[in-house]
């Protein structure tokens, strides 16, 4: 029913906002690293160092997304499961 689905969408939004916060946290870590990078002899070397560090951070935060989905059963524990509201 519509009333039940009205409960689902806010729960889904809450779950997706959790993923959004993980992405924001990753961006903040990358920004902090960029601000604290030392000088390098060339732009190419700097780019390689930044790429390596950023890739490591993105991999770490990718694991956080997976853990978040595991902890919330892909939003089910937060009410983001359509069958709960039918």
Short mmCIF file of C-alpha atoms in Angstrom, two decimals:
data_model
loop_
_atom_site.label_atom_id
_atom_site.label_comp_id
_atom_site.label_asym_id
_atom_site.label_seq_id
_atom_site.Cartn_x
_atom_site.Cartn_y
_atom_site.Cartn_z
CA UNK A 1 0.00 0.00 0.00
CA UNK A 2 1.03 3.62 -0.42
CA UNK A 3 1.22 4.18 3.34
CA UNK A 4 3.66 1.30 3.77
CA UNK A 5 5.79 2.49 0.87
CA UNK A 6 5.85 5.95 2.46
CA UNK A 7 7.88 4.35 5.27
CA UNK A 8 10.22 2.58 2.86
CA UNK A 9 11.48 5.62 0.98
CA UNK A 10 12.67 7.58 4.05
CA UNK A 11 14.42 4.42 5.28
CA UNK A 12 16.07 3.95 1.91
CA UNK A 13 17.14 7.60 1.92
CA UNK A 14 18.67 7.17 5.38
CA UNK A 15 20.61 4.13 4.16
CA UNK A 16 21.85 5.91 1.04
CA UNK A 17 22.83 8.95 3.10
CA UNK A 18 25.09 6.59 5.05
CA UNK A 19 26.83 5.68 1.80
CA UNK A 20 27.03 9.37 0.95
CA UNK A 21 28.73 10.13 4.26
CA UNK A 22 31.33 7.43 3.59
CA UNK A 23 32.07 9.07 0.22
CA UNK A 24 32.35 12.52 1.84
CA UNK A 25 34.73 11.11 4.46
CA UNK A 26 36.90 9.62 1.70
CA UNK A 27 37.00 12.95 -0.13
CA UNK A 28 38.06 14.73 3.06
CA UNK A 29 40.90 12.27 3.64
CA UNK A 30 42.08 12.68 0.04
CA UNK A 31 41.89 16.47 0.33
CA UNK A 32 43.93 16.39 3.55
CA UNK A 33 46.58 14.24 1.89
CA UNK A 34 46.73 16.56 -1.12
CA UNK A 35 47.20 19.59 1.11
CA UNK A 36 50.09 17.88 2.90
CA UNK A 37 51.92 16.47 -0.12
CA UNK A 38 55.59 17.41 -0.26
CA UNK A 39 57.18 18.97 -3.31
CA UNK A 40 58.34 16.68 -6.09
CA UNK A 41 60.81 17.20 -8.91
CA UNK A 42 58.12 16.95 -11.57
CA UNK A 43 54.38 17.16 -12.05
CA UNK A 44 54.44 13.61 -13.39
CA UNK A 45 56.03 12.26 -10.22
CA UNK A 46 53.56 14.23 -8.07
CA UNK A 47 50.65 12.86 -10.13
CA UNK A 48 51.88 9.29 -9.64
CA UNK A 49 52.25 9.76 -5.88
CA UNK A 50 48.81 11.34 -5.60
CA UNK A 51 47.23 8.60 -7.72
CA UNK A 52 48.80 5.89 -5.57
CA UNK A 53 47.68 7.47 -2.31
CA UNK A 54 44.18 8.26 -3.58
CA UNK A 55 43.74 4.73 -4.91
CA UNK A 56 44.66 3.28 -1.52
CA UNK A 57 42.14 5.53 0.21
CA UNK A 58 39.40 4.68 -2.27
CA UNK A 59 40.06 0.98 -1.75
CA UNK A 60 39.83 1.44 2.02
CA UNK A 61 36.57 3.34 1.74
CA UNK A 62 35.20 0.82 -0.74
CA UNK A 63 35.61 -1.72 2.04
CA UNK A 64 33.70 0.62 4.34
CA UNK A 65 30.78 0.64 1.89
CA UNK A 66 30.82 -3.16 1.87
CA UNK A 67 30.99 -3.30 5.68
CA UNK A 68 28.15 -0.77 5.96
CA UNK A 69 25.96 -2.86 3.67
CA UNK A 70 26.87 -5.96 5.62
CA UNK A 71 26.10 -4.32 8.98
CA UNK A 72 22.75 -2.98 7.74
CA UNK A 73 21.92 -5.96 5.52
CA UNK A 74 21.83 -3.52 2.59
CA UNK A 75 19.49 -1.23 4.53
CA UNK A 76 17.12 -3.90 5.79
CA UNK A 77 17.97 -3.24 9.46
CA UNK A 78 17.19 0.44 8.82
CA UNK A 79 13.78 -0.37 7.36
CA UNK A 80 14.91 -0.04 3.74
CA UNK A 81 13.40 -3.29 2.57
CA UNK A 82 10.27 -3.04 0.50
CA UNK A 83 8.82 -6.37 1.66
CA UNK A 84 8.78 -5.04 5.22
CA UNK A 85 6.29 -2.40 4.11
CA UNK A 86 3.88 -4.35 1.93
#
